[in-house]
XYZ file of C-alpha atoms in Angstrom:
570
model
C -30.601 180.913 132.112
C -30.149 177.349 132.374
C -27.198 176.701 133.883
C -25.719 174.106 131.304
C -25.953 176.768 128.348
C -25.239 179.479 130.493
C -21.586 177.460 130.918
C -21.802 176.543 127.338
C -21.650 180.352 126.205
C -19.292 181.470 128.588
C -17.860 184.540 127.687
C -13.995 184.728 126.398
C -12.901 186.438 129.150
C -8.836 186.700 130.359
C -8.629 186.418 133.870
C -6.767 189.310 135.523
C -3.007 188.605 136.367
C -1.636 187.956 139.838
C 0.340 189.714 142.467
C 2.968 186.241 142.625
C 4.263 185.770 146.099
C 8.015 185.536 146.523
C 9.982 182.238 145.844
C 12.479 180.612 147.395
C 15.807 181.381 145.546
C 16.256 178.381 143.235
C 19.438 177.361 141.466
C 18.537 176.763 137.535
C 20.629 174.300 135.708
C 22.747 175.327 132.719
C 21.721 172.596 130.250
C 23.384 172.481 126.569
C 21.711 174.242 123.588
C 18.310 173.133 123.683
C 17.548 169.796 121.228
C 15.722 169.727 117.952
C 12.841 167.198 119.506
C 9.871 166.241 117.768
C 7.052 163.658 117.988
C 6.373 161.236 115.423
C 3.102 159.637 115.091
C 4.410 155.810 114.926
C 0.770 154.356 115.669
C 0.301 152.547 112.428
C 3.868 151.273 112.380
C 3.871 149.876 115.948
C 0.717 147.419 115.635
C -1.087 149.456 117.943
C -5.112 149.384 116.306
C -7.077 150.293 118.505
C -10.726 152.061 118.139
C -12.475 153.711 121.874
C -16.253 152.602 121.568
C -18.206 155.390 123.913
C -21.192 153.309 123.143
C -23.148 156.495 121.239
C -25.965 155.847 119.351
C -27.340 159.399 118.619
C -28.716 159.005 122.819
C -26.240 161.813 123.965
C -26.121 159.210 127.455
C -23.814 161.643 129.445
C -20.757 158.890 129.799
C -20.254 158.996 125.740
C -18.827 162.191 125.684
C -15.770 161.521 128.542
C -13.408 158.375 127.079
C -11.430 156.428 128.904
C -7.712 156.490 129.656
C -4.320 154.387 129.148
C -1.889 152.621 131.371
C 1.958 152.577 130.304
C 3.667 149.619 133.230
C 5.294 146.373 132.688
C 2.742 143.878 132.820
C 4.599 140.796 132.300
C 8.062 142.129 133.936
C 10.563 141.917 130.920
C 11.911 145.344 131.810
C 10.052 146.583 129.158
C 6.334 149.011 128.945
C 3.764 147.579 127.552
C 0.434 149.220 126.911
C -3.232 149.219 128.648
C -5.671 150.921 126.453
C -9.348 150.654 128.535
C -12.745 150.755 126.527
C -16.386 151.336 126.565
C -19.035 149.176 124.957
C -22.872 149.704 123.277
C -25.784 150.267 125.674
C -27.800 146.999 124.843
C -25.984 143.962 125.103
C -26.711 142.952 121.672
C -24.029 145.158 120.587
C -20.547 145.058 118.631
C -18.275 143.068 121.287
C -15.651 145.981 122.654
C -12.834 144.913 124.978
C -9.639 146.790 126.452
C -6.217 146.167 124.685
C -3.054 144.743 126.201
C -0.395 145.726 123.802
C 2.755 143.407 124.651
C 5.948 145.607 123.773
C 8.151 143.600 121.108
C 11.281 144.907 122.223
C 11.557 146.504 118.710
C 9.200 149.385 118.150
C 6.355 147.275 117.320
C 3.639 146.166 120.154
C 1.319 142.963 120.234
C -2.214 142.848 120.992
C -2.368 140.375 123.574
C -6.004 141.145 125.175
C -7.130 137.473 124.473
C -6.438 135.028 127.082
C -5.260 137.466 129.451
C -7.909 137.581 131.568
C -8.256 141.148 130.565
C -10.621 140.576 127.734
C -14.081 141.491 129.681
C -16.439 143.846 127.744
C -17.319 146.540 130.354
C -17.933 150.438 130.164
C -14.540 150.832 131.307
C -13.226 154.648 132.220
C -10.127 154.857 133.891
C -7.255 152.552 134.858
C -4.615 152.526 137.843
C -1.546 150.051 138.380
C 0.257 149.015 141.433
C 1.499 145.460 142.763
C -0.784 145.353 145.784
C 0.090 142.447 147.437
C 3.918 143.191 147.169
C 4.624 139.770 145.127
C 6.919 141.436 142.535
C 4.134 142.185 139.640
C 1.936 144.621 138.455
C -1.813 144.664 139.209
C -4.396 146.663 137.370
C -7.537 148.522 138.741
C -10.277 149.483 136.224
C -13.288 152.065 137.419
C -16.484 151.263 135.171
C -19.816 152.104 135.133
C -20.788 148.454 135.272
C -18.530 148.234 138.773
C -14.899 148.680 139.453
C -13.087 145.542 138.280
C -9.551 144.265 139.896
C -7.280 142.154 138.226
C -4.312 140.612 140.057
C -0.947 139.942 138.000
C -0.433 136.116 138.328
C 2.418 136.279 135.842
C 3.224 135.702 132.302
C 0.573 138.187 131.163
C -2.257 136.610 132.605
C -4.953 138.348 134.782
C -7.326 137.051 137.084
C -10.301 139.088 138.122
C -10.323 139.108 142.239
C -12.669 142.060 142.137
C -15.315 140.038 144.764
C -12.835 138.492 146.955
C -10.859 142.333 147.432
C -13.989 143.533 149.129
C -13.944 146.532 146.616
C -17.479 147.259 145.328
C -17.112 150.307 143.850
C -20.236 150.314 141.568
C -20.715 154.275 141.105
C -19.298 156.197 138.491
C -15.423 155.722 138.761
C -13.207 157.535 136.876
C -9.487 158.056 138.070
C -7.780 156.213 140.315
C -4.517 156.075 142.129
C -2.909 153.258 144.602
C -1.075 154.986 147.616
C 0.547 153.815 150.904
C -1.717 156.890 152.573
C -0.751 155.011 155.937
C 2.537 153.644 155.599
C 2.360 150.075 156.588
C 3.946 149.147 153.123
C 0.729 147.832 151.842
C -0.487 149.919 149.011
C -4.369 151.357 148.936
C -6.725 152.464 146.887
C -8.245 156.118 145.950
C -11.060 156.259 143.711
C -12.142 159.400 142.073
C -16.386 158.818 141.737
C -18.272 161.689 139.142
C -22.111 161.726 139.413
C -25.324 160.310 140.117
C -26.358 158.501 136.313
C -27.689 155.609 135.039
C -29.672 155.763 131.314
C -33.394 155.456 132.887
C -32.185 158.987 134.956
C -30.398 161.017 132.233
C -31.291 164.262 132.037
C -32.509 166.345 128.665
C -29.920 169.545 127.883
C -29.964 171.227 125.044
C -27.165 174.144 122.907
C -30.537 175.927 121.117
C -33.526 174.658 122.559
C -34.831 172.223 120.050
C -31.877 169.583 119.867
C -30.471 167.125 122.872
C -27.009 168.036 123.843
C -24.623 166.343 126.083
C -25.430 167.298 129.823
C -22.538 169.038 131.485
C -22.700 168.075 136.000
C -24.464 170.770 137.208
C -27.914 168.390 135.962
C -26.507 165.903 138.265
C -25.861 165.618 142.088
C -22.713 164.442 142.785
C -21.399 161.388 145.007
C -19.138 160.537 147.343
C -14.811 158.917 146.340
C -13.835 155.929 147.839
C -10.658 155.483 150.226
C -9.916 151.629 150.313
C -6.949 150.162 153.033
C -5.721 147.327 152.154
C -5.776 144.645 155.186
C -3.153 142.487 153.047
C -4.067 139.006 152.250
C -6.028 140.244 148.752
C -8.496 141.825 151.023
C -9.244 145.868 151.575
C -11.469 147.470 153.714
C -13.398 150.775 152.862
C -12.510 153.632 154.922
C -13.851 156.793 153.056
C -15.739 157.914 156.216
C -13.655 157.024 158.661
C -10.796 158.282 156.318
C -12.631 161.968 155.788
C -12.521 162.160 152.410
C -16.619 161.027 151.266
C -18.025 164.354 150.109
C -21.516 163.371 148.027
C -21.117 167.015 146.986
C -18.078 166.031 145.011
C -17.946 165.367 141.098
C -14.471 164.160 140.760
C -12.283 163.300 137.815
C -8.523 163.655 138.542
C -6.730 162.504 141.212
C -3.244 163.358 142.006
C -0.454 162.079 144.584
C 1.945 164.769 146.602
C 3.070 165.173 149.822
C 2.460 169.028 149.742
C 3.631 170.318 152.777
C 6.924 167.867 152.713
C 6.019 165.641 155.792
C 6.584 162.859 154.731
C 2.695 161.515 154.378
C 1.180 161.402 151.133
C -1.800 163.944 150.806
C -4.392 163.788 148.011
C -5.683 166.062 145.491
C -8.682 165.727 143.633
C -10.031 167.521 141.101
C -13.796 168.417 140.477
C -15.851 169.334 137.453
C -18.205 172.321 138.797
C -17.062 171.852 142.491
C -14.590 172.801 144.520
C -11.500 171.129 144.143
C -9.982 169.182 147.109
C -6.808 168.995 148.637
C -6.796 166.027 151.557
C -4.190 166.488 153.867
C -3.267 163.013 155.327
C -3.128 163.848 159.599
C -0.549 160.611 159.733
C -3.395 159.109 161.789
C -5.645 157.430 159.093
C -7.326 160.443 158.338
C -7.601 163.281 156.403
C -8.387 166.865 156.614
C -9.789 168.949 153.511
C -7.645 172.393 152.921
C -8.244 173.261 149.768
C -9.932 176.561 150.700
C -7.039 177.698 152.892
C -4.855 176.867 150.330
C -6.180 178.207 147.301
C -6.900 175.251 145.375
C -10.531 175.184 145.464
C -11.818 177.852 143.185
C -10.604 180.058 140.350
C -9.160 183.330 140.966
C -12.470 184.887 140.421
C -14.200 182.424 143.471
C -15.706 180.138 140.882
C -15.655 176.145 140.626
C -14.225 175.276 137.363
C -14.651 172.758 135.287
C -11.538 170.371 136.470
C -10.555 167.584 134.909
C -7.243 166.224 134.773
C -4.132 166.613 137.293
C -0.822 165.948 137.994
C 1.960 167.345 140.503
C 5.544 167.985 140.005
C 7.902 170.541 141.374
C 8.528 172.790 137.984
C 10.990 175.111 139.075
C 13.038 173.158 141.667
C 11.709 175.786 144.585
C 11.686 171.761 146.405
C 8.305 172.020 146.754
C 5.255 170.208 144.452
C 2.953 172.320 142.781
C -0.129 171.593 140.998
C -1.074 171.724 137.575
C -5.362 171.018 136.398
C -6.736 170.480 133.044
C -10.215 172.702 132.735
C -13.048 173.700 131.154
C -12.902 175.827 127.341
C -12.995 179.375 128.471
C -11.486 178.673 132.320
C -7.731 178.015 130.770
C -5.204 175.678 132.748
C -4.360 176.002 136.529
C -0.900 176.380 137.480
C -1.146 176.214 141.190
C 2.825 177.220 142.540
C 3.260 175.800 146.155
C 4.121 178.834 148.353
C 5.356 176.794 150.849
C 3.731 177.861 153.262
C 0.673 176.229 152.736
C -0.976 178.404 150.013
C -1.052 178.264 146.310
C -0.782 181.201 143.599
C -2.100 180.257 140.745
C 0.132 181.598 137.529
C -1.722 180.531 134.658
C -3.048 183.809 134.430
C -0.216 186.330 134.104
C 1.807 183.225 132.016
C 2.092 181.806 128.487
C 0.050 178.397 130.014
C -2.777 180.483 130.849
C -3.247 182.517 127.564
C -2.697 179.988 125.260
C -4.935 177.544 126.894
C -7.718 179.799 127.551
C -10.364 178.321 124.478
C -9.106 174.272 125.064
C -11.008 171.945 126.829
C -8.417 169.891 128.579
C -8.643 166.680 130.551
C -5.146 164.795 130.572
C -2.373 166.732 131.740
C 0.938 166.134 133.522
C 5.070 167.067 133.571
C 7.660 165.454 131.980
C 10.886 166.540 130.756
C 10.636 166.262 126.918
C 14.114 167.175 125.883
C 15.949 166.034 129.561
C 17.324 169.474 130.079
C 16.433 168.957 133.687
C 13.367 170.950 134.255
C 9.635 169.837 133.920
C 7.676 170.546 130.604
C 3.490 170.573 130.957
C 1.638 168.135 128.298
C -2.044 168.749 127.808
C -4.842 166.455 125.479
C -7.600 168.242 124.695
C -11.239 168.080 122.975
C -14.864 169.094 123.554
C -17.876 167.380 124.642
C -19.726 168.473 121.942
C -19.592 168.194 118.323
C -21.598 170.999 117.838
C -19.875 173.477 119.775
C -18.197 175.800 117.184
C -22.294 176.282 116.374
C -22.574 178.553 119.619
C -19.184 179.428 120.004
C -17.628 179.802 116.993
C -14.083 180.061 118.593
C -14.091 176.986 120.824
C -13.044 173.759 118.272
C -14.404 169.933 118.883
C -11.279 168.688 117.747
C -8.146 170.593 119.278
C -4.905 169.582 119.179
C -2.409 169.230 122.255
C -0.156 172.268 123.758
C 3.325 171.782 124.521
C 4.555 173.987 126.755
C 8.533 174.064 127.534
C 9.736 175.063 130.806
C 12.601 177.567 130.633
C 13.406 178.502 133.854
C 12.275 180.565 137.184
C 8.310 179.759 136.430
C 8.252 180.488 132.423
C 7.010 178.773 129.958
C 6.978 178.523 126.105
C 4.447 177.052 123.606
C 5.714 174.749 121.576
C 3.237 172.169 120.333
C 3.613 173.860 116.931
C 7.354 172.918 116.368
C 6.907 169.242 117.457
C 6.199 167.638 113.838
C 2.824 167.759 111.783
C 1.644 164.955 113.083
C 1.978 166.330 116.591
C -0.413 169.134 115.684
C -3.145 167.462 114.701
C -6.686 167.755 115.762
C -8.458 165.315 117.963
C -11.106 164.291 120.348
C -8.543 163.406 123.596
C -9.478 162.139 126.742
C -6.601 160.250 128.450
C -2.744 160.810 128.193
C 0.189 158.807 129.364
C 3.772 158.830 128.917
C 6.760 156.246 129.084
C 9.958 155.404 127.374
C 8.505 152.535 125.156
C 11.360 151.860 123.063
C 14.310 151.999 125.529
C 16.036 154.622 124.224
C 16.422 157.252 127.292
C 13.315 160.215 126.417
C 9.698 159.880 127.086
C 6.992 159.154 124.552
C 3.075 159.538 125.187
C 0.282 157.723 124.360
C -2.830 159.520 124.053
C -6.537 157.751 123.930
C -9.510 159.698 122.255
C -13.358 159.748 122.281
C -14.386 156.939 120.280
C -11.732 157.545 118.117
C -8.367 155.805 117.625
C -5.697 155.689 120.327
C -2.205 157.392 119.209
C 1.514 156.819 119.828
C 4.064 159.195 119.582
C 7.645 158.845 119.472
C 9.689 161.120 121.339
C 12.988 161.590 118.472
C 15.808 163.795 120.111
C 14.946 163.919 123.665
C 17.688 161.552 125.173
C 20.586 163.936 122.903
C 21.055 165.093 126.529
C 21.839 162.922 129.037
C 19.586 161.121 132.048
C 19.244 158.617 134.504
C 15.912 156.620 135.354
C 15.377 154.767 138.997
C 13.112 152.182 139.633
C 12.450 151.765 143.534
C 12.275 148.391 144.859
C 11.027 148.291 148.262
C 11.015 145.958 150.904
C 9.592 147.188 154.574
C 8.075 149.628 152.538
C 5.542 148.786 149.528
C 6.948 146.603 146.942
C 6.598 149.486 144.038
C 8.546 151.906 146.088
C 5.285 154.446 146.220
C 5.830 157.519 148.129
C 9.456 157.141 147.963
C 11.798 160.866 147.183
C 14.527 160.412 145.075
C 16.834 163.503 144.839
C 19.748 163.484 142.543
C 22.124 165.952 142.370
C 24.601 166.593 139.720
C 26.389 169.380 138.435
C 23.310 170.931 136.737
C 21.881 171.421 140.181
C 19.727 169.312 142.624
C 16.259 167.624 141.297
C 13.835 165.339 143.265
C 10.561 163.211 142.174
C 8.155 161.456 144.064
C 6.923 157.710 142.940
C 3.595 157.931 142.151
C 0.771 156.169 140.768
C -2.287 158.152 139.525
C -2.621 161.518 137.666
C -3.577 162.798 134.619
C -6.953 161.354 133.463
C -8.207 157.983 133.733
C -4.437 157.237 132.987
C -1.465 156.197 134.334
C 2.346 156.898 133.274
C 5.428 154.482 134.130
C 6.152 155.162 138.218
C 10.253 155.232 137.621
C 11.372 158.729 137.535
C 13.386 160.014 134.856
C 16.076 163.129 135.339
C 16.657 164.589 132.559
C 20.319 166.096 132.988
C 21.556 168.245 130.551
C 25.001 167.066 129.346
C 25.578 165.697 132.508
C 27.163 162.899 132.412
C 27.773 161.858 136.299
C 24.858 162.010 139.590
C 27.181 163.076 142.359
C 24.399 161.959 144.608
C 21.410 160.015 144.661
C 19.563 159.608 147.587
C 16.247 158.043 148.497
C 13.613 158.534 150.999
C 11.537 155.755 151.889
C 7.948 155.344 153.285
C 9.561 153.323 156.260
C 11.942 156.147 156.986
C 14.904 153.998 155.212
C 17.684 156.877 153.654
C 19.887 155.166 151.523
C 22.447 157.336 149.364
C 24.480 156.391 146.496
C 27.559 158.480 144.940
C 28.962 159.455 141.491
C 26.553 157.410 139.480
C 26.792 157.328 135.422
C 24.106 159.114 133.928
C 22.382 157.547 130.359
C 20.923 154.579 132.219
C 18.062 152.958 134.488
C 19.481 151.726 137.659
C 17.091 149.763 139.890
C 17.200 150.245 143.757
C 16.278 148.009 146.412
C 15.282 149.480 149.261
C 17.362 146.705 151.286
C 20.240 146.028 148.921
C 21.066 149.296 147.300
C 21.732 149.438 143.565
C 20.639 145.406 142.497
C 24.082 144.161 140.622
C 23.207 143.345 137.275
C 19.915 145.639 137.035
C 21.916 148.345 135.634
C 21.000 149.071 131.934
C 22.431 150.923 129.421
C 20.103 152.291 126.960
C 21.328 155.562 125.246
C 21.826 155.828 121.403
């Protein structure tokens, strides 16, 4: 059988449960009666309007059916997130004009497109969209993969973007998708991992087909896959491509999601990437430039069953404070979720299958994921957007949905999980086509709310109402002999809840970035006893009985900044 419908009617089959390995004894908090949170849809009302165009013309061009993602950073620095929606276009250049949205945040619930004189407002098939200042001047720079040729945009302040894409050196001109800036060698210089998919371009797309007679949208096993890109930057503007060199340019690879940890806690970020009908990888950074693949050994590569699923979407957090990072990957309808828990001893188990996350995820088709605390109880919820390639699908499988609406899952403690996407608010619930998923506290007031983008369909913001009725603290690094943004800094915080740490990251998800500064949620809390950070440069600082219900902003030379302190709890 042809591969592509052979993966197309893949049995609904539930994956046998694990034998879990023991865990480190972990110390849950005791958090306050959990609060009434739900989601409002407050797209319309915000002056967000904005349409994805995956350029489909009745074609089925194999690009159409993925989307493109969303970045939630401070573009102009007014201490509030503003919004980065990226876009495709039409095939022949005599189409509709389609350009990316910069949505200025109005300090009031209500967002401004300001796309048009940015700099940003360049019509290209744009996928997915990382943020990091890279040349440690004190703003935010944006990196957009496209199928036209990666793009770069430096920050040169007051929302305005210029496009230094030829003088960087980067010529990524393959099929980019995520992307994530790391220090991977500590010189406090951020670089640059891009996740590359497969082999296309419209004169070489392939014919698939769901019955035979009609074209469908080809799923990568039609394609050979191509190598990610690894680029140091040399400072001065300028980076230098070191995938070889670096170890990590498989051609075999069909990537999608990258993620940022430092897995085996030694202090050197380590990448892991996820790939649709390959084995996933997990880099190990050697703390000499390179990197060694161990996703095998650890368990990351293949299902249970020693298949490569259908990955998509990633992200990293440590879910049930064991003080390690564990992995979490959005897959194909029919594989469920992965729900990779860090051994610690360099394996993973992966406890989807014996869980709630597993079974109820088993018929989606998920590409963003990541944690976040919803309700700031203190331990890490799982977010998931989901929706089919095909619009057909429910013909041949008449349980799988185009449309499906997100999960919610809410951690409870010692590895469990509950679904809760059904209690968030109608709106919450609803159907869609989505591709990319970010989150962010976009009105100041202490939770997390989440963007998500769709398949050319409209891009959606939901408020989070109730999370911040327990208390939390958010930390923005500042760093000096390490990278400006603070990435690969551990921040631990301990309070009387229990102890909590977070990595600053860039990446995850898909095609998407969330805001970098941590946020603890801390029960009813309402003092840190300690907060302590762990720079790249091997700077410790450590800070004492800090008020909780705030953002306090750290510089890695100065401490807590006077004055950056701000209160924003209702």
């Amino acid at each position: 059988m042809n591969p592509v419908v052979q993966r197309l009617l893949a049995a609904f089959v539930l994956l046998p449960a694990l034998a879990l390995g023991a865990k480190a004894p972990v110390k849950a908090p005791n958090p306050a009666p959990a609060p009434k949170v739900t989601f409002t849809d407050v797209t319309a009302a915000s002056g967000v309007k904005f349409t994805h165009n995956s350029g489909r013309s009745g074609k089925k061009y194999l690009p159409e059916s993925l989307g493109s993602g969303v970045a939630i950073f401070d573009a102009d620095g007014d201490g509030w997130l503003d919004v980065l929606l990226i876009n495709g276009r039409d095939w022949e250049p005599k189409g509709r004009t389609s350009l990316p949205a910069l949505y200025h945040n109005n300090h009031n619930g209500t967002f401004t497109n300001v796309t048009k004189g940015s700099g940003l407002d360049v019509q290209t098939y744009g996928m997915g969209v990382a943020v990091a200042d890279y040349d440690n001047d004190g703003r935010e720079d944006i990196y957009i993969t496209s199928l036209d040729g990666d793009r770069l945009f430096h920050n040169e302040g007051g929302g305005k973007f210029k496009d230094v894409t030829v003088a960087s050196g980067i010529k990524n001109a393959s099929f980019g998708t995520s992307a994530a800036w790391l220090d991977y060698d500590r010189d406090g210089k951020v670089d640059l991992f891009v996740a590359n998919y497969v082999q296309w371009s419209r004169d070489k797309d392939l014919w698939c087909s769901l019955d035979g007679a009609t074209k469908s949208y080809c799923t990568p096993e039609s394609y050979k896959g191509t190598s990610s890109k690894l680029y140091r930057n040399l400072g001065n503007g300028r980076f230098e491509d070191v995938s070889q060199k670096a170890g990590v340019a498989d051609p075999t690879s069909k990537s999608l999601g990258v993620a940022v940890l430092d897995y085996n806690g030694d202090g050197w970020p380590d990448l892991f990437v996820a790939n649709d009908t390959q084995p996933n990888k997990l880099y190990r950074n050697q703390g000499n430039g390179t990197f060694k693949d161990e996703a095998l050994e650890a368990g990351v590569a293949f299902s249970e069953e020693g298949t490569a699923r259908g990955a998509m979407g990633v992200d990293a957090a440590d879910y049930d404070r064991s003080g390690r990072p564990h992995l979490l990957v959005g897959n194909f309808s029919n594989e469920m979720l992965a729900l990779y828990h860090n051994e610690g001893s360099g394996v993973f188990v992966d406890e989807a299958p014996s869980s709630t996350v597993g079974q109820a995820s088993l018929l989606t088709l998920t590409f963003g994921v990541f944690f976040f605390d919803y309700d700031l109880d203190g331990l890490p919820d799982i977010l998931t957007a989901n929706g089919h390639l095909e619009e057909e699908i429910n013909r041949v499988q008449p349980r799988i949905q185009y449309k499906q609406p997100p999960l919610l899952f809410h951690n409870l403690g010692k590895g469990k999980f509950e679904s809760v996407a059904s209690s968030m608010g109608r709106d919450f619930g609803r159907p869609m086509v989505a591709r990319g998923a970010a989150y962010g506290d976009l009105d100041n007031d202490g939770d997390l709310d989440v963007v998500f983008t769709t398949n050319h369909g409209p891009a959606y913001v939901f408020r989070n109402d109730g999370g911040n009725r327990n208390r939390w603290l958010r930390v923005k690094t500042v760093g000096t002999k390490s990278n400006r943004d603070g990435l690969g800094a551990v921040v631990r915080v301990t309070s009387a809840g229990g102890k909590q740490w977070a990595m600053v990251r860039s990446g995850s998800s898909y095609c998407s970035q969330s805001d970098t500064a941590p946020t603890f949620g801390l029960g009813q809390d309402k003092v840190v006893q300690t907060l302590e950070i762990e720079w790249p440069s091997g700077t410790k600082q450590r800070f004492t009985n800090v008020p909780t219900n705030q953002v306090v902003t750290v510089d890695e030379g100065k401490g807590i900044v006077p004055g950056a302190v701000v209160k924003t709890a209702r």
